[in-house]
mmCIF file of C-alpha atoms in Angstrom:
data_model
loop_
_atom_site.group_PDB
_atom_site.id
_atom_site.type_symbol
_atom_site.label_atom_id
_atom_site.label_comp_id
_atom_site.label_asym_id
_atom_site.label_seq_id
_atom_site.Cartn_x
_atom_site.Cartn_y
_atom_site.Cartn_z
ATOM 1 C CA UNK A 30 0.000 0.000 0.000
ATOM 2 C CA UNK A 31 3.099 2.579 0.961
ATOM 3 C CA UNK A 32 4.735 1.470 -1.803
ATOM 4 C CA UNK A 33 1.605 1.885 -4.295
ATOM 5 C CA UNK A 34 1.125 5.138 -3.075
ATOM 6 C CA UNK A 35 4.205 5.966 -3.067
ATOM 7 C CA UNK A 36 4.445 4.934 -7.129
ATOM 8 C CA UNK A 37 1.320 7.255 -7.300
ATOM 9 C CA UNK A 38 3.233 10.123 -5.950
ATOM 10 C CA UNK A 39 6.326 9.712 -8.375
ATOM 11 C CA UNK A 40 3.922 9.470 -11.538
ATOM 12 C CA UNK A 41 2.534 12.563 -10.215
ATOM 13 C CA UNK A 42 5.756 14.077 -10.301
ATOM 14 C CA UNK A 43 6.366 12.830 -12.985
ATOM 15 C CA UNK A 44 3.517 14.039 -15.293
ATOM 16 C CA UNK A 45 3.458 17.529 -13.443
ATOM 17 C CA UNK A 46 6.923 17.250 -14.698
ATOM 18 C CA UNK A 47 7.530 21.051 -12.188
ATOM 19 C CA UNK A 48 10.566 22.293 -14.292
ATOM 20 C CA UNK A 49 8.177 23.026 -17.623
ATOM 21 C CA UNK A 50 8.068 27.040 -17.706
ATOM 22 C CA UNK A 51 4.478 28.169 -16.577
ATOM 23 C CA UNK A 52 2.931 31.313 -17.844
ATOM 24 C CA UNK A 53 0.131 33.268 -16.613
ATOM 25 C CA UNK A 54 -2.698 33.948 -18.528
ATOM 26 C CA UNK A 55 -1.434 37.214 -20.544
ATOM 27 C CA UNK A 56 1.234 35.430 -21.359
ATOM 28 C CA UNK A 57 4.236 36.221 -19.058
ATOM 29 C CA UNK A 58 6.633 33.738 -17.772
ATOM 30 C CA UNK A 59 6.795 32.400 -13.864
ATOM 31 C CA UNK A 60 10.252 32.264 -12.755
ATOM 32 C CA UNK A 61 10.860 28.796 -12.135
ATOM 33 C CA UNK A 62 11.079 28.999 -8.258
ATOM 34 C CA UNK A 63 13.463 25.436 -8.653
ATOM 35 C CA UNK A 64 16.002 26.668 -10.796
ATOM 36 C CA UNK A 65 19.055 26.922 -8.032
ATOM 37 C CA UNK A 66 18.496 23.058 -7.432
ATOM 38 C CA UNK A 67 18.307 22.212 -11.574
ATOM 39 C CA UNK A 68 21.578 21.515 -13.315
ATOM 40 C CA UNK A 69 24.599 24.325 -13.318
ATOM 41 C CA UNK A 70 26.507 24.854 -16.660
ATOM 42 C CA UNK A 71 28.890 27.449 -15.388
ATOM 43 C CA UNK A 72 29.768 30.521 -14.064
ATOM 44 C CA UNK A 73 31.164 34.254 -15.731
ATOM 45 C CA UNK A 74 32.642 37.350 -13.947
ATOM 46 C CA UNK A 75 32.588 40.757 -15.858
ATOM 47 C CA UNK A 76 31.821 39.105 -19.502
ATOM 48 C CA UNK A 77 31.351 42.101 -21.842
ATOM 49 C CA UNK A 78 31.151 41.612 -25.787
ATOM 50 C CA UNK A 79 30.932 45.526 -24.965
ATOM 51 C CA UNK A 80 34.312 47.839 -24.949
ATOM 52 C CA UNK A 81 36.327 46.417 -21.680
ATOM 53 C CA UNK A 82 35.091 48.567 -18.637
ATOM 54 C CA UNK A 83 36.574 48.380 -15.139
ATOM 55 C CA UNK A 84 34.488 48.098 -12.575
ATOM 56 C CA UNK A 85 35.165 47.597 -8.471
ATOM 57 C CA UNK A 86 31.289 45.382 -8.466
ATOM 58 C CA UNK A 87 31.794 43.188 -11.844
ATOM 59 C CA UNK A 88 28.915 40.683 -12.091
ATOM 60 C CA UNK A 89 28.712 36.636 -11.726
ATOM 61 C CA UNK A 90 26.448 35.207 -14.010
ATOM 62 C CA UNK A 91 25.539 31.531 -13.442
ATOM 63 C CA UNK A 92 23.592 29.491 -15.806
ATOM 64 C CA UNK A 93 21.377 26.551 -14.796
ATOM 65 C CA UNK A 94 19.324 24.215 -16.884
ATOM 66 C CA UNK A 95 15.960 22.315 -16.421
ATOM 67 C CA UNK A 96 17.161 18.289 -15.837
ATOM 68 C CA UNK A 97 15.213 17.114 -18.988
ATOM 69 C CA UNK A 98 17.089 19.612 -21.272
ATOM 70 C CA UNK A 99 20.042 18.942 -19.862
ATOM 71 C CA UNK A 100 19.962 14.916 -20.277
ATOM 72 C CA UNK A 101 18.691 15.359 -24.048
ATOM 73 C CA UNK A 102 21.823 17.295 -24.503
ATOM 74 C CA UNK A 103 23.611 14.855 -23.654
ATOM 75 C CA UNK A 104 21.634 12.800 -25.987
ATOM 76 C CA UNK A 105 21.917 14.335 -28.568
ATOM 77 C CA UNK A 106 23.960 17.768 -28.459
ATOM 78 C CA UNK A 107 21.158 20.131 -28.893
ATOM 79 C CA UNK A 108 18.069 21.073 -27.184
ATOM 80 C CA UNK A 109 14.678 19.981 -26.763
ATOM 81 C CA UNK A 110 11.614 21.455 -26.832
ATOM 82 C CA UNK A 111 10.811 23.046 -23.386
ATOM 83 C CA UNK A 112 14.490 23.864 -22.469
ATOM 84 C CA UNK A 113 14.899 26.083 -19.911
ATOM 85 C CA UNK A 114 17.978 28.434 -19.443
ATOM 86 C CA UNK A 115 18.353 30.272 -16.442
ATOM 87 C CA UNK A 116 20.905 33.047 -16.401
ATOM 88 C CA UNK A 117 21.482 34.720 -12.560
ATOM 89 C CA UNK A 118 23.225 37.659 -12.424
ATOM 90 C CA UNK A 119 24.932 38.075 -8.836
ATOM 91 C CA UNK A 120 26.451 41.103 -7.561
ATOM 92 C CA UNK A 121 30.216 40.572 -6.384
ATOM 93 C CA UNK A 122 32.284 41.629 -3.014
ATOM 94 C CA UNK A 123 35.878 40.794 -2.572
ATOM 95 C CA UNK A 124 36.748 41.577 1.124
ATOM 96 C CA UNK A 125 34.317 39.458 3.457
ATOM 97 C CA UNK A 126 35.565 36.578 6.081
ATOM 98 C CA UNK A 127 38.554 35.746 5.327
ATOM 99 C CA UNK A 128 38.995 36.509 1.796
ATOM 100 C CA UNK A 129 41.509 39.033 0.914
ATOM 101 C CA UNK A 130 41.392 39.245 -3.046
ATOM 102 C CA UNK A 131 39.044 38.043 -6.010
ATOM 103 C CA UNK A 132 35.722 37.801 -5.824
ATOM 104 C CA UNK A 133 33.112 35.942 -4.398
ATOM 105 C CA UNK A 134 29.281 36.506 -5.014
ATOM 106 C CA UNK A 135 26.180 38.493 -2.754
ATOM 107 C CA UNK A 136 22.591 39.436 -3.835
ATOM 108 C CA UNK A 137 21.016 38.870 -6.856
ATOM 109 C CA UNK A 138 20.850 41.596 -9.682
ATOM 110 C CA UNK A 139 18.797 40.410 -12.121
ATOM 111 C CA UNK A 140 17.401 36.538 -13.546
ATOM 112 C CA UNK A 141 17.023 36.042 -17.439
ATOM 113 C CA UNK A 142 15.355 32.792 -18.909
ATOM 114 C CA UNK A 143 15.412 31.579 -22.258
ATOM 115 C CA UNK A 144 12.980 28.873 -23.333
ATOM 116 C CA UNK A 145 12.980 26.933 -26.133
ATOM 117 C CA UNK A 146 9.137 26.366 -27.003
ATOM 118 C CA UNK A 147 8.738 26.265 -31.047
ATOM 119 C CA UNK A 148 5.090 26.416 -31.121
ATOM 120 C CA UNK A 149 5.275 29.093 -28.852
ATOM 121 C CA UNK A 150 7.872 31.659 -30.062
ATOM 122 C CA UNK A 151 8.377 32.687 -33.624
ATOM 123 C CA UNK A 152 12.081 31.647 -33.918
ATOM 124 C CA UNK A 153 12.018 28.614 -31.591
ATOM 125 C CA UNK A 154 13.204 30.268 -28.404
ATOM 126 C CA UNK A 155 11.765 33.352 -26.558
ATOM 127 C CA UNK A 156 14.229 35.679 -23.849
ATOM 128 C CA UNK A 157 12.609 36.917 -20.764
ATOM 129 C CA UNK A 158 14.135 39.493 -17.781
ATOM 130 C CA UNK A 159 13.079 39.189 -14.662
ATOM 131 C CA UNK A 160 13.676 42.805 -12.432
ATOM 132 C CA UNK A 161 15.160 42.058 -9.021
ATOM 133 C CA UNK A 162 12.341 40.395 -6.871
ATOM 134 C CA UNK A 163 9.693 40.675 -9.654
ATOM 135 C CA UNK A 164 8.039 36.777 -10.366
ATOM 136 C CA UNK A 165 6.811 37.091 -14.131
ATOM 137 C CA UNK A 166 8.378 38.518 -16.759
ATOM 138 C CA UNK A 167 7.160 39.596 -20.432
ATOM 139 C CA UNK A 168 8.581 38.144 -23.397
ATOM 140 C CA UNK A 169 11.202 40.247 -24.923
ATOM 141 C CA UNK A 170 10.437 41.154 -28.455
ATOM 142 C CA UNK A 171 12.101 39.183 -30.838
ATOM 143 C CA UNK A 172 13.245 42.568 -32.502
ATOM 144 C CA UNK A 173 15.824 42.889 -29.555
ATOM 145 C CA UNK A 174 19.529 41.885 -30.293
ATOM 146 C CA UNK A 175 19.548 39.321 -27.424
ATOM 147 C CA UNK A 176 17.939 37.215 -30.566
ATOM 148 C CA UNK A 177 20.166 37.819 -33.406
ATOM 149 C CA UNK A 178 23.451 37.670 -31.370
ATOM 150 C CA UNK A 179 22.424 34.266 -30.285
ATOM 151 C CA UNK A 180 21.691 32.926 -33.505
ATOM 152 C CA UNK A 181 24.668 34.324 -35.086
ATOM 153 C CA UNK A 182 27.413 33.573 -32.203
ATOM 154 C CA UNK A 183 25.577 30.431 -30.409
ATOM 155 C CA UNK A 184 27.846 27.496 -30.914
ATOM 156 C CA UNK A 185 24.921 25.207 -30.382
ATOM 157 C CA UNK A 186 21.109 26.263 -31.627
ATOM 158 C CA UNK A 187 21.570 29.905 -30.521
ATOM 159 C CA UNK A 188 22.785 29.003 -26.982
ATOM 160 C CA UNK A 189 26.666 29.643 -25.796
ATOM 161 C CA UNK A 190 27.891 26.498 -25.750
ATOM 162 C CA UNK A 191 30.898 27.831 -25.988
ATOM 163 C CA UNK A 192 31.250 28.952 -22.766
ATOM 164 C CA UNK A 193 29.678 25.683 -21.072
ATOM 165 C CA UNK A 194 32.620 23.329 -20.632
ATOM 166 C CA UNK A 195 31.306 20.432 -19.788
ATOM 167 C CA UNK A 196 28.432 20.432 -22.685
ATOM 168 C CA UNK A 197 31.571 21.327 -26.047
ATOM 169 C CA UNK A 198 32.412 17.964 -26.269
ATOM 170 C CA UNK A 199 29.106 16.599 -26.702
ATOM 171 C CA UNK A 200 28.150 19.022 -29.315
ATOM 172 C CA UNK A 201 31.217 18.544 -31.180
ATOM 173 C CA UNK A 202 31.248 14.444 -31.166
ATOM 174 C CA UNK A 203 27.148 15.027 -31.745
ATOM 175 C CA UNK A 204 27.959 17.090 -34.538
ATOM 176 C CA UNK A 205 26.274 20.064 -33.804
ATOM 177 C CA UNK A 206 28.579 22.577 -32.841
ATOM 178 C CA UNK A 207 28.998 25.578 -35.500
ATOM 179 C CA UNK A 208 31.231 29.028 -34.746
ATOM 180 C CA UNK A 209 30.680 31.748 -37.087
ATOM 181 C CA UNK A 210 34.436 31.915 -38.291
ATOM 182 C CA UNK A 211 33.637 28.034 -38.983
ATOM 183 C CA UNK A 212 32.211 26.852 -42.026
ATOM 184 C CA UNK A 213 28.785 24.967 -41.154
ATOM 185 C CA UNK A 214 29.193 20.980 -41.381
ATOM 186 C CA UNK B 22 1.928 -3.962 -12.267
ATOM 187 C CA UNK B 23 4.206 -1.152 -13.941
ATOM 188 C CA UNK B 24 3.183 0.980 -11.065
ATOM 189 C CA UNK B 25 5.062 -1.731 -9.223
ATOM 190 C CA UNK B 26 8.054 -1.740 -10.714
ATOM 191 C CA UNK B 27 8.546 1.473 -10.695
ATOM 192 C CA UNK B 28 7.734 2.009 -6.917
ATOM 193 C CA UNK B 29 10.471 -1.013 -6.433
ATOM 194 C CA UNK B 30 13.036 0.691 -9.275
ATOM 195 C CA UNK B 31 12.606 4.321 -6.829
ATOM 196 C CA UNK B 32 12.994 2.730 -3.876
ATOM 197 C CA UNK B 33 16.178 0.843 -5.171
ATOM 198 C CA UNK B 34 17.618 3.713 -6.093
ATOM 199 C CA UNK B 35 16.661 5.398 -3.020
ATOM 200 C CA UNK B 36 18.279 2.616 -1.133
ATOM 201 C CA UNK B 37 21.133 3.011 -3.305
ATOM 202 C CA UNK B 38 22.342 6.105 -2.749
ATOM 203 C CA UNK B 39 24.785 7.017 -5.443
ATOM 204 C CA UNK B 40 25.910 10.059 -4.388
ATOM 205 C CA UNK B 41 27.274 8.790 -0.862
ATOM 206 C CA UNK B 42 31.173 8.239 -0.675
ATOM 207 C CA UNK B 43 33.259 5.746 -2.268
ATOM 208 C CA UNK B 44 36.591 4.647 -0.562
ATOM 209 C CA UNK B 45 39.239 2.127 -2.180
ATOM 210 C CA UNK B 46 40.382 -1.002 -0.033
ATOM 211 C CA UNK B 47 43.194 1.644 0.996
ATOM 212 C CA UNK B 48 40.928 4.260 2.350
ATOM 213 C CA UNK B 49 41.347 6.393 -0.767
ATOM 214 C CA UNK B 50 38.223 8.162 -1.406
ATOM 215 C CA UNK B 51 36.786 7.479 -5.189
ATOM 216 C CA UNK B 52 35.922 11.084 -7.286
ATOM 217 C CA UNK B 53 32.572 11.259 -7.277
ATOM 218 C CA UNK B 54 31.529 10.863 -10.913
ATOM 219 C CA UNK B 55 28.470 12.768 -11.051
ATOM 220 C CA UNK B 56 29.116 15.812 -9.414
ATOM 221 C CA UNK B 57 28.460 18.096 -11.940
ATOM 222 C CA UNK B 58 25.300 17.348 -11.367
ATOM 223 C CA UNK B 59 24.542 17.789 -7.886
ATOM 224 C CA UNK B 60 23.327 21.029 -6.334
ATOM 225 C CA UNK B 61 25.558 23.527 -7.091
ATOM 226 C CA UNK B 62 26.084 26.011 -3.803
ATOM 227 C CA UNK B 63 28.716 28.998 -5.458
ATOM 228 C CA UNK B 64 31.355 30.171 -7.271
ATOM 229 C CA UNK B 65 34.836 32.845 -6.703
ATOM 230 C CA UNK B 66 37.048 33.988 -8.804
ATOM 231 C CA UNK B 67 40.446 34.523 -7.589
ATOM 232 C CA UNK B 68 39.469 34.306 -3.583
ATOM 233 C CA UNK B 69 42.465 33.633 -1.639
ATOM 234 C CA UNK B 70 43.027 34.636 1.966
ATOM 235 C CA UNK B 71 46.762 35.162 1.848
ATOM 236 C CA UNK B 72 48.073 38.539 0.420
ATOM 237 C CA UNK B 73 46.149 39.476 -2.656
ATOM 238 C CA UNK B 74 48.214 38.923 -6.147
ATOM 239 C CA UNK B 75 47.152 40.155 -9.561
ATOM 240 C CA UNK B 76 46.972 36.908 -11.946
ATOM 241 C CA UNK B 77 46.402 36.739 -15.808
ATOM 242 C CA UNK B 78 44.974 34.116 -15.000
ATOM 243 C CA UNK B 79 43.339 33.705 -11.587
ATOM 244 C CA UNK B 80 41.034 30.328 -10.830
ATOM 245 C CA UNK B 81 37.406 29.931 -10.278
ATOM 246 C CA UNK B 82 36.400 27.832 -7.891
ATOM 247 C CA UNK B 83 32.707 25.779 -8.061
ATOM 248 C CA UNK B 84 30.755 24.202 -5.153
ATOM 249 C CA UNK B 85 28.542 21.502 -5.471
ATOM 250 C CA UNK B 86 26.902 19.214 -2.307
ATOM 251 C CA UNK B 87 25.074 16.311 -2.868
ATOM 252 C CA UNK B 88 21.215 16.501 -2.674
ATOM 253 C CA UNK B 89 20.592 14.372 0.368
ATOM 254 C CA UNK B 90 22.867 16.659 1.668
ATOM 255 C CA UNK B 91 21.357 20.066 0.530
ATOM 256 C CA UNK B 92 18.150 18.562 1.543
ATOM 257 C CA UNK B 93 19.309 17.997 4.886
ATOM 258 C CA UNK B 94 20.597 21.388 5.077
ATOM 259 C CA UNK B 95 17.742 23.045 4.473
ATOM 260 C CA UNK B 96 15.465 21.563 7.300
ATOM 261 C CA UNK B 97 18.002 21.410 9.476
ATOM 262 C CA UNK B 98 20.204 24.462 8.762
ATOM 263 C CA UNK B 99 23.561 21.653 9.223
ATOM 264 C CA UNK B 100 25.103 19.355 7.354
ATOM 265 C CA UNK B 101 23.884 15.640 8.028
ATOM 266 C CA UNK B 102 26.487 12.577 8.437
ATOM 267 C CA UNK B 103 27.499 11.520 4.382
ATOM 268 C CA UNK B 104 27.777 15.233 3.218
ATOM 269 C CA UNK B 105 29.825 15.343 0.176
ATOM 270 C CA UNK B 106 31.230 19.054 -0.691
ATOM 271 C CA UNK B 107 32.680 19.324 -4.070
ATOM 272 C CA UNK B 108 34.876 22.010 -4.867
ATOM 273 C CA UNK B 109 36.045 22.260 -8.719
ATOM 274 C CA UNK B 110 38.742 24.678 -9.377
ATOM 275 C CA UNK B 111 38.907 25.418 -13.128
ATOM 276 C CA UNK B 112 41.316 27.798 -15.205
ATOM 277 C CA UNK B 113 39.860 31.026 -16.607
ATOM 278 C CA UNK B 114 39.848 32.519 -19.864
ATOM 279 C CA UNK B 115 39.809 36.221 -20.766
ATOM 280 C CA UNK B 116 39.136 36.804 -24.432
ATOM 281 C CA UNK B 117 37.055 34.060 -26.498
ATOM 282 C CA UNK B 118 34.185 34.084 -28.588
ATOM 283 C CA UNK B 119 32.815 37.316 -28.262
ATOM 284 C CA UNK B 120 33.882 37.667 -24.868
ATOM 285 C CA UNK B 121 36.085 40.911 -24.771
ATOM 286 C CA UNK B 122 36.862 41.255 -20.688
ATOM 287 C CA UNK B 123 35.959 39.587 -17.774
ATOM 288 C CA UNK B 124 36.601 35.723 -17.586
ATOM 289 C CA UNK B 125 34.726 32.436 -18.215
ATOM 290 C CA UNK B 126 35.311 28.888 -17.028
ATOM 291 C CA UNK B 127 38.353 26.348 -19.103
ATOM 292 C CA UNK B 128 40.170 22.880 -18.169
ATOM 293 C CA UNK B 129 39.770 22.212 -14.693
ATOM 294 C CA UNK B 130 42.517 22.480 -12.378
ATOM 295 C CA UNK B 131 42.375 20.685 -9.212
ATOM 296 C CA UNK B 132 38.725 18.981 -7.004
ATOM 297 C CA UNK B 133 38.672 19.040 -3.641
ATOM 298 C CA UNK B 134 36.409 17.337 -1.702
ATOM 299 C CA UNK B 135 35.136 17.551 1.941
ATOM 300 C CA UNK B 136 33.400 14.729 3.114
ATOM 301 C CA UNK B 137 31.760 14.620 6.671
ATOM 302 C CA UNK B 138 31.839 10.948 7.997
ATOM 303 C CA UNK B 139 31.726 11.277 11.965
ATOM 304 C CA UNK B 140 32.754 7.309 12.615
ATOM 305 C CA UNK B 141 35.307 7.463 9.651
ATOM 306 C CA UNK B 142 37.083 10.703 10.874
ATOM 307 C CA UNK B 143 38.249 12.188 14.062
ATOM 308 C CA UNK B 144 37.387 15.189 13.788
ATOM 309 C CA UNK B 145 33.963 14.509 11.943
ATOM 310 C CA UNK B 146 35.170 15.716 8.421
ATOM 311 C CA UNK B 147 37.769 15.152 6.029
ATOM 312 C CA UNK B 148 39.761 16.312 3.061
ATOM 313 C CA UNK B 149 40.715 14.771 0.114
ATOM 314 C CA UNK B 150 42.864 16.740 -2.808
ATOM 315 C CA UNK B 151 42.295 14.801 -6.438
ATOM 316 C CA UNK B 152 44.966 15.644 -8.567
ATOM 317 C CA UNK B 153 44.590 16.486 -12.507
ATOM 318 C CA UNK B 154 42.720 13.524 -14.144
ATOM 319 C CA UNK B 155 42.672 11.305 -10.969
ATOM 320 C CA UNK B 156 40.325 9.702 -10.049
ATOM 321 C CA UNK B 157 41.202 8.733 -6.446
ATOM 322 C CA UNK B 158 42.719 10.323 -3.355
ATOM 323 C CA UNK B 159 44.405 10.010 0.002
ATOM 324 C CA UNK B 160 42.705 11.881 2.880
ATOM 325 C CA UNK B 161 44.649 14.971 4.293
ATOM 326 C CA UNK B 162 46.456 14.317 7.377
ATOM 327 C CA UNK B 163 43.838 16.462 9.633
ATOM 328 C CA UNK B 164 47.076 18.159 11.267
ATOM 329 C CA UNK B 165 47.399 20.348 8.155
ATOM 330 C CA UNK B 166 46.139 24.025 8.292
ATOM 331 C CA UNK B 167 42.757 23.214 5.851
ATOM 332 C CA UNK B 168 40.975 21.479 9.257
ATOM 333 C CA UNK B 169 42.185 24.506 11.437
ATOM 334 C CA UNK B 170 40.676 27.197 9.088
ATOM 335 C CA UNK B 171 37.711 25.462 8.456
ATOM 336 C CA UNK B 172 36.699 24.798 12.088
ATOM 337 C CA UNK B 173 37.920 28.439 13.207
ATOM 338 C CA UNK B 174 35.969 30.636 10.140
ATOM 339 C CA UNK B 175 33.557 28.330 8.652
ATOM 340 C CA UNK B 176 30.207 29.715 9.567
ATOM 341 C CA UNK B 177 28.344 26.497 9.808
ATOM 342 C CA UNK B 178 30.022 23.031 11.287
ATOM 343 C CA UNK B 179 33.090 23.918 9.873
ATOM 344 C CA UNK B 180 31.989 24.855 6.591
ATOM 345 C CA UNK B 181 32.000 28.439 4.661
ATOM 346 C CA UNK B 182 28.440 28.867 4.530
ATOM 347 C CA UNK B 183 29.111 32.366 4.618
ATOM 348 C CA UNK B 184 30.282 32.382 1.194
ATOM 349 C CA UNK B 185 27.267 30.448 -0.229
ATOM 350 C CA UNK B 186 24.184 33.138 -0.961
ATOM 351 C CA UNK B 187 21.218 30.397 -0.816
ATOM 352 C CA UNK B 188 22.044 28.978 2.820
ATOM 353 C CA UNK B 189 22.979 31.938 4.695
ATOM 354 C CA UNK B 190 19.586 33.302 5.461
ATOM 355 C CA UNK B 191 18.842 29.128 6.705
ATOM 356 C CA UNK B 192 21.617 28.862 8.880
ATOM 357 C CA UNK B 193 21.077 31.864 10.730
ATOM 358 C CA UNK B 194 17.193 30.761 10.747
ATOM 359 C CA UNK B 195 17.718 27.846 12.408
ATOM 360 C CA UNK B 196 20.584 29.137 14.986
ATOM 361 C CA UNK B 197 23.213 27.274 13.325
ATOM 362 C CA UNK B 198 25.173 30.046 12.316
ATOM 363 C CA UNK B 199 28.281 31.077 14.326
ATOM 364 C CA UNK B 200 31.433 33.497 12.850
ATOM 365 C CA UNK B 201 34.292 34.074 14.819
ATOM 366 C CA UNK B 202 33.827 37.339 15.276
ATOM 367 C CA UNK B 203 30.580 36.729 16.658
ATOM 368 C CA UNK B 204 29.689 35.291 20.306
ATOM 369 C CA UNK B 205 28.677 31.951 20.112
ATOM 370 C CA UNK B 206 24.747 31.678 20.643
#
């Protein structure tokens, strides 16, 4: 009987399947409360594909994915439908405890979510930027630059894949790794 | 009947537990091989607490705890018996891609790994340093300076909660929190 209900409650789970983004009913995306426990791809300080600017508070960015996503990656080096990307954007301190140099991260700044949902958005994947403490976001427009960067400098189906070290070998045994100063396979 | 088997298959793997520690017939402790996937706790760039040094090339460092353990945590504000802390140290990278400042993540450098195994150790936790590509290590002698530090600054049962964003505001929750600039409670 425990273990019957217990069966119940993991098909439950299952089908609710709580990582899938949610959106209200004009349209704007739920933060995924979960995302801090889904899996991490990596971490940034101060990236800029701007002019290099100094700065005593440079950003960490960390980037999680949903679980599903992430295993049909490694599948099959790209992304499936419903893929969640979850960039958070920490501020930084440097003195603190015992740390005397570098950095190490504080508050939040700022969450942005890309989701791959081809029905959905117009070119496959939609951006969204959550405000500090805000819960929904709108969809960016796909007009923005966010969109064309990513298709044009995404090493993987308009996602950095460069920069995700344990995901580039995948993509380039899967075959589906392409830089711009490569020539597509 | 499938119902069944899959309430039998969870609790198997339940009773499995693949994240708790490996040792060799030695006493080595075995890398965990799935770490990348556990909860991921924080990342630094450069932190060091001797005198600060400009590098070209300064290390992140990545912390990752297995769930049971993070699960623990979080009801109890302390780490539970079988904690396994994962610290990946990874090279950094400057200029890439469209990256023009700042640094992302490369080849990993170094894991340490703190495991907290109060029959196993005598002083309830210990370290283990896994060389480049190995895949097993010898636990630090717990007369070196790593147990000193950890138990004098670590916020929370010898750990440096106080460097990881998502537990902090736990830990002092449920009273576990203690610096030692602060009185004990």
């Amino acid at each position: 009987m425990i273990l019957a209900a217990m069966a119940i409650a993991m098909f439950s789970a299952s089908a609710a399947a709580p990582e899938d983004p949610r959106y209200t009913a004009d349209g704007q995306l739920v933060l995924p409360s979960g995302y801090r426990e889904w899996v991490y791809l990596t971490s940034g300080l101060g990236m800029t594909y701007g002019a290099p600017q100094e700065s005593a508070d440079p950003a960490f960015d960390n980037v999680f994915v949903n679980r599903a996503a992430y295993d049909g990656f490694l599948k099959t080096g790209t992304w499936p439908d419903q893929t969640v990307m979850v960039l958070e954007i920490r501020s930084s301190q440097s003195k603190g405890s015992i740390n005397r140099a570098g950095h190490f991260q504080s508050a939040v700044r700022a969450v942005e979510v890309h989701v791959k949902d081809q029905k959905r958005f117009p070119s496959k994947w939609g951006f969204f930027g959550f405000a500090p403490g805000k819960n929904t976001a709108s969809l960016i427009p796909s007009t923005e630059r966010c969109y064309s960067c990513h298709e044009k400098e995404g090493a993987v189906d308009t996602t950095f894949v460069q920069f995700y070290p344990t995901l580039i070998e995948t993509a380039k045994t899967k075959g589906t790794w392409h830089l711009p100063s490569e020539p597509r396979p």
